[in-house]
Tab-separated table of C-alpha atoms in Angstrom:
chain	number	residue	atom	x	y	z
V	1	MET	CA	-109.284	-50.824	-42.279
V	2	GLU	CA	-109.392	-48.598	-39.533
V	3	GLU	CA	-112.255	-46.164	-38.916
V	4	PHE	CA	-111.201	-43.067	-37.537
V	5	ILE	CA	-114.183	-41.160	-35.878
V	6	ASN	CA	-114.110	-37.623	-34.895
V	7	ARG	CA	-115.036	-37.394	-31.988
V	8	VAL	CA	-114.816	-33.539	-31.284
V	9	ALA	CA	-117.682	-33.041	-33.945
V	10	GLN	CA	-119.683	-35.856	-32.553
V	11	SER	CA	-119.583	-34.048	-29.159
V	12	ALA	CA	-121.905	-32.062	-27.546
V	13	LEU	CA	-119.733	-29.262	-26.941
V	14	VAL	CA	-121.058	-25.668	-28.022
V	15	THR	CA	-117.773	-23.438	-29.425
V	16	LEU	CA	-117.914	-19.891	-28.923
V	17	ASN	CA	-116.286	-17.486	-31.000
V	18	LEU	CA	-115.846	-14.031	-29.735
V	19	GLU	CA	-114.995	-12.960	-32.866
V	20	GLU	CA	-118.007	-12.979	-34.127
V	21	PHE	CA	-119.069	-10.387	-31.498
V	22	ILE	CA	-116.518	-7.357	-33.324
V	23	HIS	CA	-118.909	-4.362	-34.292
V	24	PRO	CA	-118.158	-4.148	-38.186
V	25	GLY	CA	-117.630	-0.455	-38.130
V	26	GLU	CA	-115.366	1.949	-38.406
V	27	ARG	CA	-112.829	3.272	-35.415
V	28	VAL	CA	-112.091	7.108	-35.344
V	29	VAL	CA	-110.812	9.228	-32.589
V	30	TYR	CA	-112.020	12.490	-32.142
V	31	ASP	CA	-109.510	14.231	-30.465
V	32	ILE	CA	-110.519	17.512	-28.543
V	33	LYS	CA	-107.234	19.044	-28.580
V	34	ASP	CA	-107.548	20.780	-32.393
V	35	ASN	CA	-110.303	23.230	-30.767
V	36	LEU	CA	-107.769	24.324	-28.173
V	37	PHE	CA	-106.624	27.473	-28.024
V	38	GLN	CA	-102.852	28.055	-28.643
V	39	GLY	CA	-102.823	24.160	-27.575
V	40	LEU	CA	-104.073	25.424	-23.905
V	41	MET	CA	-107.222	25.635	-23.215
V	42	LEU	CA	-110.861	25.544	-24.503
V	43	ARG	CA	-112.197	28.707	-24.984
V	44	GLU	CA	-115.865	28.286	-24.641
V	45	LYS	CA	-117.293	30.984	-27.422
V	46	ASP	CA	-115.035	29.253	-30.282
V	47	PHE	CA	-115.883	25.854	-28.955
V	48	ARG	CA	-119.612	26.256	-29.552
V	49	ALA	CA	-119.213	27.874	-33.035
V	50	PHE	CA	-117.118	25.076	-33.919
V	51	VAL	CA	-119.846	22.534	-32.832
V	52	LYS	CA	-122.777	24.413	-34.894
V	53	ASP	CA	-120.681	24.595	-38.035
V	54	HIS	CA	-118.819	21.115	-37.895
V	55	ASP	CA	-120.565	18.412	-40.105
V	56	TRP	CA	-121.561	15.704	-37.786
V	57	SER	CA	-123.400	13.735	-40.188
V	58	GLN	CA	-119.193	12.162	-40.826
V	59	TYR	CA	-119.453	10.123	-37.635
V	60	ASP	CA	-122.562	8.623	-39.094
V	61	GLY	CA	-122.567	4.902	-38.405
V	62	GLN	CA	-118.831	5.035	-36.919
V	63	ASN	CA	-117.782	3.864	-33.805
V	64	VAL	CA	-115.912	7.385	-32.080
V	65	ALA	CA	-113.439	7.438	-29.063
V	66	VAL	CA	-112.786	11.347	-27.693
V	67	ILE	CA	-110.266	11.700	-26.060
V	68	CYS	CA	-107.794	14.974	-25.688
V	69	SER	CA	-104.082	13.717	-26.025
V	70	ALA	CA	-103.250	17.032	-24.991
V	71	ASP	CA	-101.757	17.741	-21.180
V	72	ALA	CA	-105.324	21.322	-20.925
V	73	ILE	CA	-108.084	22.401	-19.098
V	74	VAL	CA	-110.529	20.954	-21.158
V	75	PRO	CA	-114.112	21.545	-19.138
V	76	THR	CA	-116.574	18.444	-18.279
V	77	TRP	CA	-119.088	19.922	-20.503
V	78	ALA	CA	-117.602	20.105	-23.553
V	79	TYR	CA	-117.465	16.631	-23.475
V	80	MET	CA	-120.729	16.633	-22.748
V	81	VAL	CA	-121.502	18.649	-25.727
V	82	LEU	CA	-119.624	16.302	-28.134
V	83	ALA	CA	-121.406	13.961	-26.907
V	84	GLY	CA	-124.642	15.541	-27.621
V	85	LYS	CA	-123.527	15.887	-31.107
V	86	LEU	CA	-122.796	12.408	-31.447
V	87	GLN	CA	-125.738	10.841	-30.991
V	88	GLY	CA	-128.335	10.062	-33.586
V	89	HIS	CA	-124.920	9.857	-35.704
V	90	ALA	CA	-122.378	7.264	-34.086
V	91	HIS	CA	-122.935	4.105	-33.984
V	92	ARG	CA	-121.149	4.335	-30.159
V	93	TYR	CA	-119.452	6.848	-28.640
V	94	VAL	CA	-117.395	6.333	-25.542
V	95	PHE	CA	-114.706	9.272	-23.610
V	96	GLY	CA	-111.290	7.411	-23.560
V	97	ASP	CA	-109.396	5.925	-26.341
V	98	LEU	CA	-109.345	2.819	-28.754
V	99	ALA	CA	-109.261	0.179	-26.282
V	100	ALA	CA	-111.909	1.899	-24.114
V	101	LEU	CA	-114.085	1.808	-27.337
V	102	GLU	CA	-113.916	-1.698	-28.266
V	103	GLN	CA	-114.201	-2.776	-24.775
V	104	ASP	CA	-117.765	-0.724	-24.937
V	105	LEU	CA	-118.537	-2.523	-28.175
V	106	PHE	CA	-117.633	-5.518	-26.875
V	107	HIS	CA	-120.055	-5.141	-23.682
V	108	GLU	CA	-122.553	-3.298	-25.630
V	109	ALA	CA	-122.821	-7.045	-28.234
V	110	ILE	CA	-122.870	-9.385	-24.889
V	111	LEU	CA	-125.257	-7.487	-22.915
V	112	ALA	CA	-127.234	-8.603	-26.142
V	113	ILE	CA	-126.423	-12.133	-25.727
V	114	ASP	CA	-129.180	-14.239	-24.589
V	115	ALA	CA	-127.919	-16.569	-21.903
V	116	GLU	CA	-130.775	-19.194	-21.884
V	117	GLN	CA	-129.615	-20.714	-25.419
V	118	TYR	CA	-126.930	-21.814	-23.511
V	119	ARG	CA	-128.082	-23.297	-20.455
V	120	ASP	CA	-126.835	-26.651	-19.711
V	121	ALA	CA	-124.425	-26.350	-22.455
V	122	LYS	CA	-121.026	-27.935	-22.563
V	123	LEU	CA	-119.271	-24.450	-23.840
V	124	VAL	CA	-115.771	-24.093	-25.476
V	125	ILE	CA	-114.779	-20.278	-25.589
V	126	LYS	CA	-112.821	-19.979	-28.770
V	127	GLY	CA	-109.174	-18.462	-28.208
V	128	CYS	CA	-106.656	-18.068	-30.884
V	129	GLY	CA	-108.210	-16.007	-33.816
V	130	GLU	CA	-107.484	-13.879	-36.653
V	131	LYS	CA	-108.644	-11.227	-35.409
V	132	PRO	CA	-107.710	-9.340	-31.592
V	133	VAL	CA	-110.533	-9.889	-28.632
V	134	PRO	CA	-110.212	-7.730	-25.513
V	135	THR	CA	-109.529	-9.693	-22.405
V	136	TYR	CA	-112.208	-7.919	-21.281
V	137	ALA	CA	-113.829	-9.679	-23.415
V	138	TYR	CA	-112.870	-13.046	-21.764
V	139	VAL	CA	-113.565	-11.961	-18.824
V	140	ALA	CA	-117.356	-10.739	-19.423
V	141	ILE	CA	-118.341	-13.518	-21.718
V	142	MET	CA	-117.680	-15.627	-18.047
V	143	GLN	CA	-119.726	-13.184	-15.922
V	144	LYS	CA	-122.329	-13.977	-18.425
V	145	LEU	CA	-122.473	-16.955	-19.027
V	146	LEU	CA	-121.476	-18.560	-15.586
V	147	SER	CA	-125.139	-19.415	-14.430
V	148	VAL	CA	-125.963	-20.922	-17.116
V	149	ALA	CA	-123.475	-23.370	-18.304
V	150	SER	CA	-122.846	-27.055	-17.440
V	151	SER	CA	-119.118	-25.945	-18.433
V	152	ILE	CA	-117.410	-23.769	-19.516
V	153	MET	CA	-113.384	-24.489	-21.537
V	154	TYR	CA	-111.102	-21.888	-23.323
V	155	GLY	CA	-109.647	-22.865	-26.568
V	156	GLU	CA	-110.333	-25.343	-29.589
V	157	PRO	CA	-112.311	-27.897	-29.355
V	158	CYS	CA	-109.632	-30.827	-29.603
V	159	SER	CA	-107.459	-29.165	-27.234
V	160	THR	CA	-109.228	-27.054	-23.989
V	161	VAL	CA	-108.477	-25.520	-20.938
V	162	PRO	CA	-111.065	-26.337	-18.466
V	163	LEU	CA	-112.234	-23.740	-16.812
V	164	TYR	CA	-115.511	-24.356	-15.088
V	165	LYS	CA	-117.878	-27.315	-14.536
V	166	ARG	CA	-120.915	-26.979	-12.363
V	167	PRO	CA	-120.848	-28.752	-9.519
V	168	LYS	CA	-122.970	-31.701	-8.670
V	169	VAL	CA	-125.903	-32.208	-6.875
V	170	ALA	CA	-125.985	-34.776	-4.184
V	171	SER	CA	-129.392	-36.340	-4.515
V	172	VAL	CA	-131.179	-37.512	-1.120
């Protein structure tokens, strides 16, 4: 009987699954349109009263995307006031939609990676997972690891697409 050898399991490939970098916190949208006078503009006095009385603790640990979905006049300082109130409550907050928030969360996670742990590694960046990973994360991980990895591939260890291979240095 012929013995089957799992060469993928025996290889020196290191698989990096970007799904593992998805922040588990809840994502919420704060739409400043709810603070607009007649849906058209922000009135400072009303807005400041709202900010003072609002229960900001409801955002504790959450990831918040701050937007204005109405075509309205909203001064920049209003978003800055919201940022000041979310600080200390929200895990992360951004000006932008949920896609911008997700990109920012991946940016935070990828920045925290110690690239040296992948020095000279043959990496496989896992694709086709169960959870959506934005394209931004794949580009950012390449930028982070190109200078240290010996090779980078995309896909699954048994079926990869080669992306990068460090050039061999000619010996003298």
